[in-house]
XYZ file of C-alpha atoms in Angstrom:
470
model
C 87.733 -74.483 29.902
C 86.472 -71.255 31.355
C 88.936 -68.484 30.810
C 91.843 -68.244 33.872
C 95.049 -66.244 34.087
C 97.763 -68.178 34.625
C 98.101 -67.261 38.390
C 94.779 -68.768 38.671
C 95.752 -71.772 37.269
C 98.777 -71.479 39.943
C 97.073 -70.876 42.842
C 94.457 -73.735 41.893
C 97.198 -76.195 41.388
C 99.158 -75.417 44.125
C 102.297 -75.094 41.456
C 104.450 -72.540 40.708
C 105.082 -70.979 36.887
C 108.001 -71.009 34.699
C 107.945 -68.495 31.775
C 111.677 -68.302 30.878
C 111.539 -68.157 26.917
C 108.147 -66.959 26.512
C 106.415 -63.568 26.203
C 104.000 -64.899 29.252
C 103.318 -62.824 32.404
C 100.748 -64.045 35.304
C 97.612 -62.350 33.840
C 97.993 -64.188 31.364
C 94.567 -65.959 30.245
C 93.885 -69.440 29.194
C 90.901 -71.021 27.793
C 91.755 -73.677 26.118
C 90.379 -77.457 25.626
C 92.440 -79.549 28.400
C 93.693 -82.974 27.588
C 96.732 -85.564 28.820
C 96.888 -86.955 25.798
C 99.405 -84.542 23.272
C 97.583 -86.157 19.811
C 94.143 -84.128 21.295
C 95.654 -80.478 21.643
C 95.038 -77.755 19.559
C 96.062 -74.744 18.992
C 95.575 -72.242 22.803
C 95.328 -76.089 24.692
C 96.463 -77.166 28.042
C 98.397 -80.030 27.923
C 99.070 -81.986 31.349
C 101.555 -84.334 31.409
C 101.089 -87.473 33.323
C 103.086 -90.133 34.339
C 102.012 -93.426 33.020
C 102.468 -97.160 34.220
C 104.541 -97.939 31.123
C 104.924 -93.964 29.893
C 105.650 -90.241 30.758
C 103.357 -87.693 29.158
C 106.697 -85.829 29.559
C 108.061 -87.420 26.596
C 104.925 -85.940 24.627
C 105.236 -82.343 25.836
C 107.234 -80.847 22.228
C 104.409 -83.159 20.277
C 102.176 -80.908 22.350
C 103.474 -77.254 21.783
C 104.008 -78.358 18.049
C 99.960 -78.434 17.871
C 100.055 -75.035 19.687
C 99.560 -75.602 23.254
C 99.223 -72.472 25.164
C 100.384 -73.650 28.848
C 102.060 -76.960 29.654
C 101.575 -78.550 33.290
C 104.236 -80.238 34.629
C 106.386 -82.070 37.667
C 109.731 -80.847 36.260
C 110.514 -77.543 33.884
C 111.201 -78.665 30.149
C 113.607 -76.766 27.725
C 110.251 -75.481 25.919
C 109.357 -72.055 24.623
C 105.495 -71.824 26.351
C 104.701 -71.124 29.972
C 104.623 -74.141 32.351
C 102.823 -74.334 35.813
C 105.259 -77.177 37.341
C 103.261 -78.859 39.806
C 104.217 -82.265 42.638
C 102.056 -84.204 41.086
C 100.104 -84.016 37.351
C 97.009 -85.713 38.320
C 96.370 -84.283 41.687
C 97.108 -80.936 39.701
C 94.444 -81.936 37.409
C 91.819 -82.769 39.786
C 92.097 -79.267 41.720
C 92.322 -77.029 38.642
C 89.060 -79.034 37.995
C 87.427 -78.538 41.131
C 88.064 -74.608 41.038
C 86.365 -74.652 37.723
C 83.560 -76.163 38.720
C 83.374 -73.931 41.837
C 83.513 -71.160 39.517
C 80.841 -72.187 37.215
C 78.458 -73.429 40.233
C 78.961 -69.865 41.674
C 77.123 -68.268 38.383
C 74.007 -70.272 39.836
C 72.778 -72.224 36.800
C 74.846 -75.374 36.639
C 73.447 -78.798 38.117
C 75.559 -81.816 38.355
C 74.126 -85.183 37.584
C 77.025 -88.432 38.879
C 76.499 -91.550 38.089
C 78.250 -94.810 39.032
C 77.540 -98.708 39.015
C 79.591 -102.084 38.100
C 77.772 -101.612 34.805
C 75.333 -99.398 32.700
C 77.483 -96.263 33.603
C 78.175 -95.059 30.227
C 75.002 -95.905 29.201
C 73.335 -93.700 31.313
C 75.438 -91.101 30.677
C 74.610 -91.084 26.989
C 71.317 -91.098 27.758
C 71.036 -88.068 29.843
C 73.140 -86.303 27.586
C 70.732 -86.522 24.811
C 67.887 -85.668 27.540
C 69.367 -82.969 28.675
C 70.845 -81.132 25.870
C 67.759 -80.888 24.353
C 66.731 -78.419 27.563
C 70.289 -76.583 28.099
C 74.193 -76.627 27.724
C 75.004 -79.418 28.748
C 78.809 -81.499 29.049
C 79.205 -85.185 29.379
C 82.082 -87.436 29.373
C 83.147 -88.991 25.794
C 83.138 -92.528 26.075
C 84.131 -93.686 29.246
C 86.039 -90.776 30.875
C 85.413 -91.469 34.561
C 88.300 -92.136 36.233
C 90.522 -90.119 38.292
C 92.215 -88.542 35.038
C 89.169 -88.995 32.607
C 86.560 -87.500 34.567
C 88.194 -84.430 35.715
C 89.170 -83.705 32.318
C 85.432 -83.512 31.586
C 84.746 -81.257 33.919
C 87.213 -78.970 32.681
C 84.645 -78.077 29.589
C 82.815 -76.691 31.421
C 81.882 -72.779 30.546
C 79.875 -70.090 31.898
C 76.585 -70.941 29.666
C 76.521 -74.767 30.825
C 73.583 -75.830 32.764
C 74.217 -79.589 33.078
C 77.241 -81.468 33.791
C 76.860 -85.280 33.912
C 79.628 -86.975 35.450
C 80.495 -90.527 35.137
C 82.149 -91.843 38.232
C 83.778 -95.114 37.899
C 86.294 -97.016 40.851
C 88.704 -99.494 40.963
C 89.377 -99.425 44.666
C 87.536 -97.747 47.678
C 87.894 -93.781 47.918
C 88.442 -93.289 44.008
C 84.411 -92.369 43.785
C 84.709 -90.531 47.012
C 87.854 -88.487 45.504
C 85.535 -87.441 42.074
C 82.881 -86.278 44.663
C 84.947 -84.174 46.427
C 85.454 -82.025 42.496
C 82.007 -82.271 41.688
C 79.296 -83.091 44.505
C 76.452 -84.016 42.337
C 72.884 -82.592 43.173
C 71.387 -85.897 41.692
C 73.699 -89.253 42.464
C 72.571 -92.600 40.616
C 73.495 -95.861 41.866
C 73.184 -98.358 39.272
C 73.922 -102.173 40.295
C 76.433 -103.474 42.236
C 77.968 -106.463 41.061
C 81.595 -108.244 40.291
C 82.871 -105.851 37.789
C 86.478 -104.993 39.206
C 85.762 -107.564 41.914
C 89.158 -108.587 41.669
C 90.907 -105.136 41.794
C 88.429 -104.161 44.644
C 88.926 -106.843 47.160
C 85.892 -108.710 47.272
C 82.064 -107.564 46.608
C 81.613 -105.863 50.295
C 84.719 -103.936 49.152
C 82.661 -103.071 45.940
C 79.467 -102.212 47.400
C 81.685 -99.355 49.890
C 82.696 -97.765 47.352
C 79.556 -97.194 44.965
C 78.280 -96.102 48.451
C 80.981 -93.433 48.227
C 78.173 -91.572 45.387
C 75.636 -91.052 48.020
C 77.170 -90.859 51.464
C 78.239 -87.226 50.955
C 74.799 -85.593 49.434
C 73.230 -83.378 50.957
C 69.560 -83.378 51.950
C 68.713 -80.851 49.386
C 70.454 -83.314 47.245
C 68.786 -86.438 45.538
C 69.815 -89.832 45.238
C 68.635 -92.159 42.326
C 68.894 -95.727 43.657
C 67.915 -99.420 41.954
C 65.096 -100.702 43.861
C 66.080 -104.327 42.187
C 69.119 -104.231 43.178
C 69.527 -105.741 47.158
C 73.465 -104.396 47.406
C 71.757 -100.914 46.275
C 68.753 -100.441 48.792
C 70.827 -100.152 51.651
C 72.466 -97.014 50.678
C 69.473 -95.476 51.524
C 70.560 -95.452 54.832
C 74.145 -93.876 54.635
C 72.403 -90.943 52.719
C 70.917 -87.598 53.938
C 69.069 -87.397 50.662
C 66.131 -87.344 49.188
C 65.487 -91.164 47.563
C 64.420 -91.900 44.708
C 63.563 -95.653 43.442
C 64.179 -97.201 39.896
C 63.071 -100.634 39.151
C 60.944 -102.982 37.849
C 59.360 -103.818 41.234
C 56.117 -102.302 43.214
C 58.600 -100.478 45.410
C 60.498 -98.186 42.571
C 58.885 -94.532 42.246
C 59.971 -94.615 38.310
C 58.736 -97.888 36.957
C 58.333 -99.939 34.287
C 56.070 -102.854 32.887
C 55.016 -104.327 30.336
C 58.441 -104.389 29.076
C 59.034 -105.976 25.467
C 62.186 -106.936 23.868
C 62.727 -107.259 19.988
C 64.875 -107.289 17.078
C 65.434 -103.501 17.249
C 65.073 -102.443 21.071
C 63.029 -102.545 24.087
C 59.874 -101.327 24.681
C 58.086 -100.513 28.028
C 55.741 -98.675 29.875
C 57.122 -96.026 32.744
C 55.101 -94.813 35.234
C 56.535 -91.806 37.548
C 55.268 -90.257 40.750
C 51.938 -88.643 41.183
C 50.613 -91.400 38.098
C 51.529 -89.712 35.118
C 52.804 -92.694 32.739
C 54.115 -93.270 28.819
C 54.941 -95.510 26.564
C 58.653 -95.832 25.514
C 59.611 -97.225 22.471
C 63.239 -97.448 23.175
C 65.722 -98.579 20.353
C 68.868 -99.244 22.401
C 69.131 -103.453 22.168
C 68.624 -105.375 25.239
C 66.647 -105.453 28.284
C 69.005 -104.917 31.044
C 68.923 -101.112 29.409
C 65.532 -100.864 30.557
C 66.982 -100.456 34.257
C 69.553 -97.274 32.555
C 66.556 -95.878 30.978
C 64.415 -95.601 33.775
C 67.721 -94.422 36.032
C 67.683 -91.301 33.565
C 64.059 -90.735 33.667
C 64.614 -90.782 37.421
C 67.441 -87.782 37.262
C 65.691 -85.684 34.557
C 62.470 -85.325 36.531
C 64.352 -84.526 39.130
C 65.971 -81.513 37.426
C 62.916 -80.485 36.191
C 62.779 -82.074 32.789
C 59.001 -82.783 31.741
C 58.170 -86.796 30.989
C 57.382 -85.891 27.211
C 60.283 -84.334 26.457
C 62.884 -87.157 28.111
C 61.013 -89.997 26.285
C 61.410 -88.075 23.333
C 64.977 -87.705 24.243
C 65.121 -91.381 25.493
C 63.492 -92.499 22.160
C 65.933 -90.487 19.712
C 68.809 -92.974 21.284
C 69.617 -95.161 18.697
C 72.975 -97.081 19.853
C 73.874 -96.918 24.129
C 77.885 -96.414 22.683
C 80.108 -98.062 19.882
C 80.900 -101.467 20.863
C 77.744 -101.320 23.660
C 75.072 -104.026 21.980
C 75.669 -102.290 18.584
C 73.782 -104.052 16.073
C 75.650 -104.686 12.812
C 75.517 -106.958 9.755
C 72.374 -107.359 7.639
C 73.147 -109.817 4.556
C 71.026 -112.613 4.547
C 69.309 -111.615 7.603
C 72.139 -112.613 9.727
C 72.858 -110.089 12.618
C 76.047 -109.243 14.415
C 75.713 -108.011 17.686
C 78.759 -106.325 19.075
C 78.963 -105.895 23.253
C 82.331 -106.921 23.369
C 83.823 -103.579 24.843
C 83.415 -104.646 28.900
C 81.934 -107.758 30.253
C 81.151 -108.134 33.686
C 79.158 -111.778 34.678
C 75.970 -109.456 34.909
C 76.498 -108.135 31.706
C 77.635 -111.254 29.999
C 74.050 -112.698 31.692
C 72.296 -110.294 30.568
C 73.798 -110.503 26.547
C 73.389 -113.582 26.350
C 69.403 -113.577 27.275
C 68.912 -111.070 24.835
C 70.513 -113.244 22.460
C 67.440 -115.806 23.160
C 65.345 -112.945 22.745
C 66.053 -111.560 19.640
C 67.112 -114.690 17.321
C 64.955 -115.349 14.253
C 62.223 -118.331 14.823
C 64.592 -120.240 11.558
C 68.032 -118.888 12.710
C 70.337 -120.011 15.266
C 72.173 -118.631 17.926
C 76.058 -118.194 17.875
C 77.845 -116.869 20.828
C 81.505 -115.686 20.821
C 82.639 -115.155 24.107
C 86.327 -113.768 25.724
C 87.513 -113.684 29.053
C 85.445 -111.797 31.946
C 88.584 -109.767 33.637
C 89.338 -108.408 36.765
C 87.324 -111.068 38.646
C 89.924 -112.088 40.960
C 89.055 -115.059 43.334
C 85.957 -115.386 41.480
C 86.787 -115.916 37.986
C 86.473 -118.944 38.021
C 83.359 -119.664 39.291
C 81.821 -117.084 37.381
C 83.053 -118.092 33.865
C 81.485 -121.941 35.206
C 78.270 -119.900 35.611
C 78.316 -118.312 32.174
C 79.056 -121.591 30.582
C 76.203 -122.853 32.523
C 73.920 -120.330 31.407
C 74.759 -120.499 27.500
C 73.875 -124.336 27.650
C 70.644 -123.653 29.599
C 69.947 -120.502 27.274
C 69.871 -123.003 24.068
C 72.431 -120.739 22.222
C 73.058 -123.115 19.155
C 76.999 -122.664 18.522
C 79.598 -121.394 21.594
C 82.893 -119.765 20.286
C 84.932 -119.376 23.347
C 88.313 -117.659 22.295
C 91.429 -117.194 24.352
C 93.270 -119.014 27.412
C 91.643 -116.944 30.126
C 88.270 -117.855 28.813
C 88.903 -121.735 28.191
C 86.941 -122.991 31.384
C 83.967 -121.445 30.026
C 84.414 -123.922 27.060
C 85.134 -126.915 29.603
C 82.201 -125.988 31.472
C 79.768 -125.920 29.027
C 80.994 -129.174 27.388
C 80.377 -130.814 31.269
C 77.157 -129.378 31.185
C 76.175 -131.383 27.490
C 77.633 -129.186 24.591
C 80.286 -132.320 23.644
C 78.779 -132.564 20.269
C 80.622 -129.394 18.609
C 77.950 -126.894 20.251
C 80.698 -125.902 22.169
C 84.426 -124.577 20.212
C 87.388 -123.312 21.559
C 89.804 -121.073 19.594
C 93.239 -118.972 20.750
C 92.818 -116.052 18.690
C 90.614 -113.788 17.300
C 90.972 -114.453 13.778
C 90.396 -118.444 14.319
C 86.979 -117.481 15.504
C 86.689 -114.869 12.549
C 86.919 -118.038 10.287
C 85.175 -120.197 12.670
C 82.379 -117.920 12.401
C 82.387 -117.284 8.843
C 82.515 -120.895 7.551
C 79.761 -121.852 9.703
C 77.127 -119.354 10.111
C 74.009 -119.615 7.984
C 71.044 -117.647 6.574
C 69.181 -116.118 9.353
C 71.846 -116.485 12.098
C 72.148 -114.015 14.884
C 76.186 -113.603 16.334
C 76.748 -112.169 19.578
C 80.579 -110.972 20.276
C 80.913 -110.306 24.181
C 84.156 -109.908 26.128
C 86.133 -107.633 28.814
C 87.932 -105.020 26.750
C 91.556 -106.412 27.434
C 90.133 -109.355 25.553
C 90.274 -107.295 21.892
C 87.361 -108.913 20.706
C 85.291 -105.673 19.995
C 87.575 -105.663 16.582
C 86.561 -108.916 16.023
C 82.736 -108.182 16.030
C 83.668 -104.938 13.768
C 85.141 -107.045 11.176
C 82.441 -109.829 11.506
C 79.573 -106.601 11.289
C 81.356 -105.208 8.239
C 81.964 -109.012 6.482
C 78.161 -109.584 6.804
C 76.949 -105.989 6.456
């Protein structure tokens, strides 16, 4: 974090300081990493503690000052020897401190904010403009998924004076949580990825959904750019609720960044982009899976944008070797049998979209084996969409169906309606059923898929499958 005196951090938060035991007056500075979670602080940290559903970061706050935190902020003074700004509430502490830093740091005149948000391909895209980016300037990204209300602001608290790019990954679970990340950091480029039933459930229905990825673009200026999926039809309206500047991504004639000729293979995608006024390149892009051709070309959109020359972001596109751990990560090896392992969200697009790479990549003598948990946070439509899925494995030809867990199970039944009676189709309980399912059948050549929502735990599974088979 940039450096602040503690009466800064006081008049940010709204709070008021506590220094009874300590040495500590009001100028003094802090400039320490910020984090909620009291394993991550070192030594001159700020530790905030947050209430939890089934926790209170309160509890954590000596494990905190024993790593050497430097400030501590609070809802209620603790019997501990280091200065504490004691706030109403943690995370709406942590989301103004946050927004005065990044006031701060805009003020110096350098910094531009890229936000992105979508129902998938978020963290993705984030990874990919880091890599872009940081090969042109300073630039800070969230670590895996940080983009919520605590995760996101936490990232923009690393900011400094040097950086020149913040990318911030905005993520929702309910109308006005996008809106509320905005208000911190209004982005100068906002990407819209897809809109689909990710969170469905939690949200209140798709038009619910579609509101609130709206929420990325609705307060831009016009000297502001939005990056929007031309493919996507719940996407192209928000060109109308926007006073920027749009720009298209897509496959289609109408996207400004395009691509064709796409090609999908063993170790990535391939694909020709073409940008506006012609200029065009091939990209030979080793991230697995076509539906990360749409994430690519959403961060070739941004970097132009900010001034980032097409040479240098393919270069930076094509030094990406893995989207994220657990994000289509290709494992395994021995006797040519591959283990790919996506099972760290799963959405119905992104379930979809596995499973046709899956077809795509498997050896002409291997088979196909898909192990498949439960799609969460569907709601209403769970149902139907795990029918759909079942639907589509059958209809994809994928040779052996693992389907593990209860809330997964009428995936199983569906697919058996649909013709896979004769054993194509297997249902387990657990995790390590499917481990030795998996095991004692695979053969020579074989490519595994592992796909699942993350509550479903079965991105270990796919670990221990990569590492049995590496």
């Amino acid at each position: 974090m940039i450096a602040l005196t503690l009466a800064e951090v006081v008049a940010a938060t709204g709070g008021r300081l506590e220094t009874v035991g300590t040495s500590a007056t009001e100028s003094t500075v802090v400039d320490g990493p910020v984090t909620t979670d009291s394993r991550e602080v070192v030594p001159g940290g700020i530790f905030v503690a947050k209430r939890g559903e089934f926790d209170d970061g309160h509890r954590f706050a000596p494990g905190a000052v024993e790593r050497g935190a430097a400030l501590l902020i609070v809802e209620r003074p603790l019997d501990l020897p280091v200065p504490q700004v004691v706030v109403a509430d943690s995370v709406d502490a942590l989301g103004a401190l946050a927004t005065e830093v990044v006031a701060r740091v805009r003020a110096l005149g350098r910094l531009r904010i890229v936000g992105v948000t979508g129902s998938n391909g978020k963290t993705t895209t984030k990874n990919l403009l880091r890599t872009v980016l940081e090969a042109v300037g300073p630039t800070v990204a969230a670590r895996k998924s940080y983009n919520n209300e605590v995760g996101a602001p936490t990232t923009m608290l690393e900011l400094t004076e040097q950086t020149e790019y913040l990318v911030a990954e905005m993520g929702a679970s309910g109308v006005g949580e996008i809106a509320r990340l905005i208000r911190m950091a209004r982005p100068d480029v906002g990407i819209v990825l897809k809109v689909g039933l990710a969170h469905a459930g939690e949200f209140g229905g798709i038009e619910k959904t579609v509101q609130a990825k709206s929420e990325m673009v609705t307060d831009l200026l016009a000297t502001d750019v939005a990056v929007l999926n031309a493919d996507d039809p719940r996407v192209v309206p928000m060109a109308d609720v926007t006073a920027a500047r749009v720009v298209w991504f897509g496959l289609g004639e109408r996207a400004d960044v395009r691509a064709t000729d796409v090609v999908v293979h063993a170790r990535g995608t391939s694909f020709t982009v073409t940008v506006p006024g012609g200029e065009s390149a091939r990209v030979r892009f080793s991230v697995l899976g076509e539906h990360h051709v749409m994430n690519a070309l959403a961060a070739i959109a941004a970097s132009l944008e900010l001034g980032v020359p097409l040479a240098t972001v393919v270069s930076g596109l094509e030094r990406v070797t893995l989207a994220e751990q657990w994000r289509m990560q290709v494992m395994g090896g021995r006797d040519d049998i591959t283990v790919i392992n996506d099972a760290y969200n799963a959405s119905p697009d992104s379930v979809a979209a596995a499973l046709k790479t899956l077809a795509q990549v498997k050896r002409p003598e291997g088979r196909t084996i898909a192990v498949l948990g439960e799609m969460s946070e569907l709601g209403e439509f769970s149902g139907e969409e795990h029918d759909r899925i079942g639907l589509l494995a059958v209809r994809l030809g994928v040779s052996q169906l693992v389907v593990v867990g209860e809330g997964a199970r009428r995936l199983h039944i569906t697919a058996i309606n649909e013709g896979s009676w004769d054993g194509e189709s297997a249902y387990v309980e657990t995790a390590d059923e499917a481990f030795e399912l998996v095991t004692s059948t695979v053969r020579p050549g074989d490519t595994v898929l592992v796909k699942s929502s993350n509550s479903a735990g079965l991105r270990h599974l796919g670990d221990r499958l990569g590492e049995w088979f590496a």
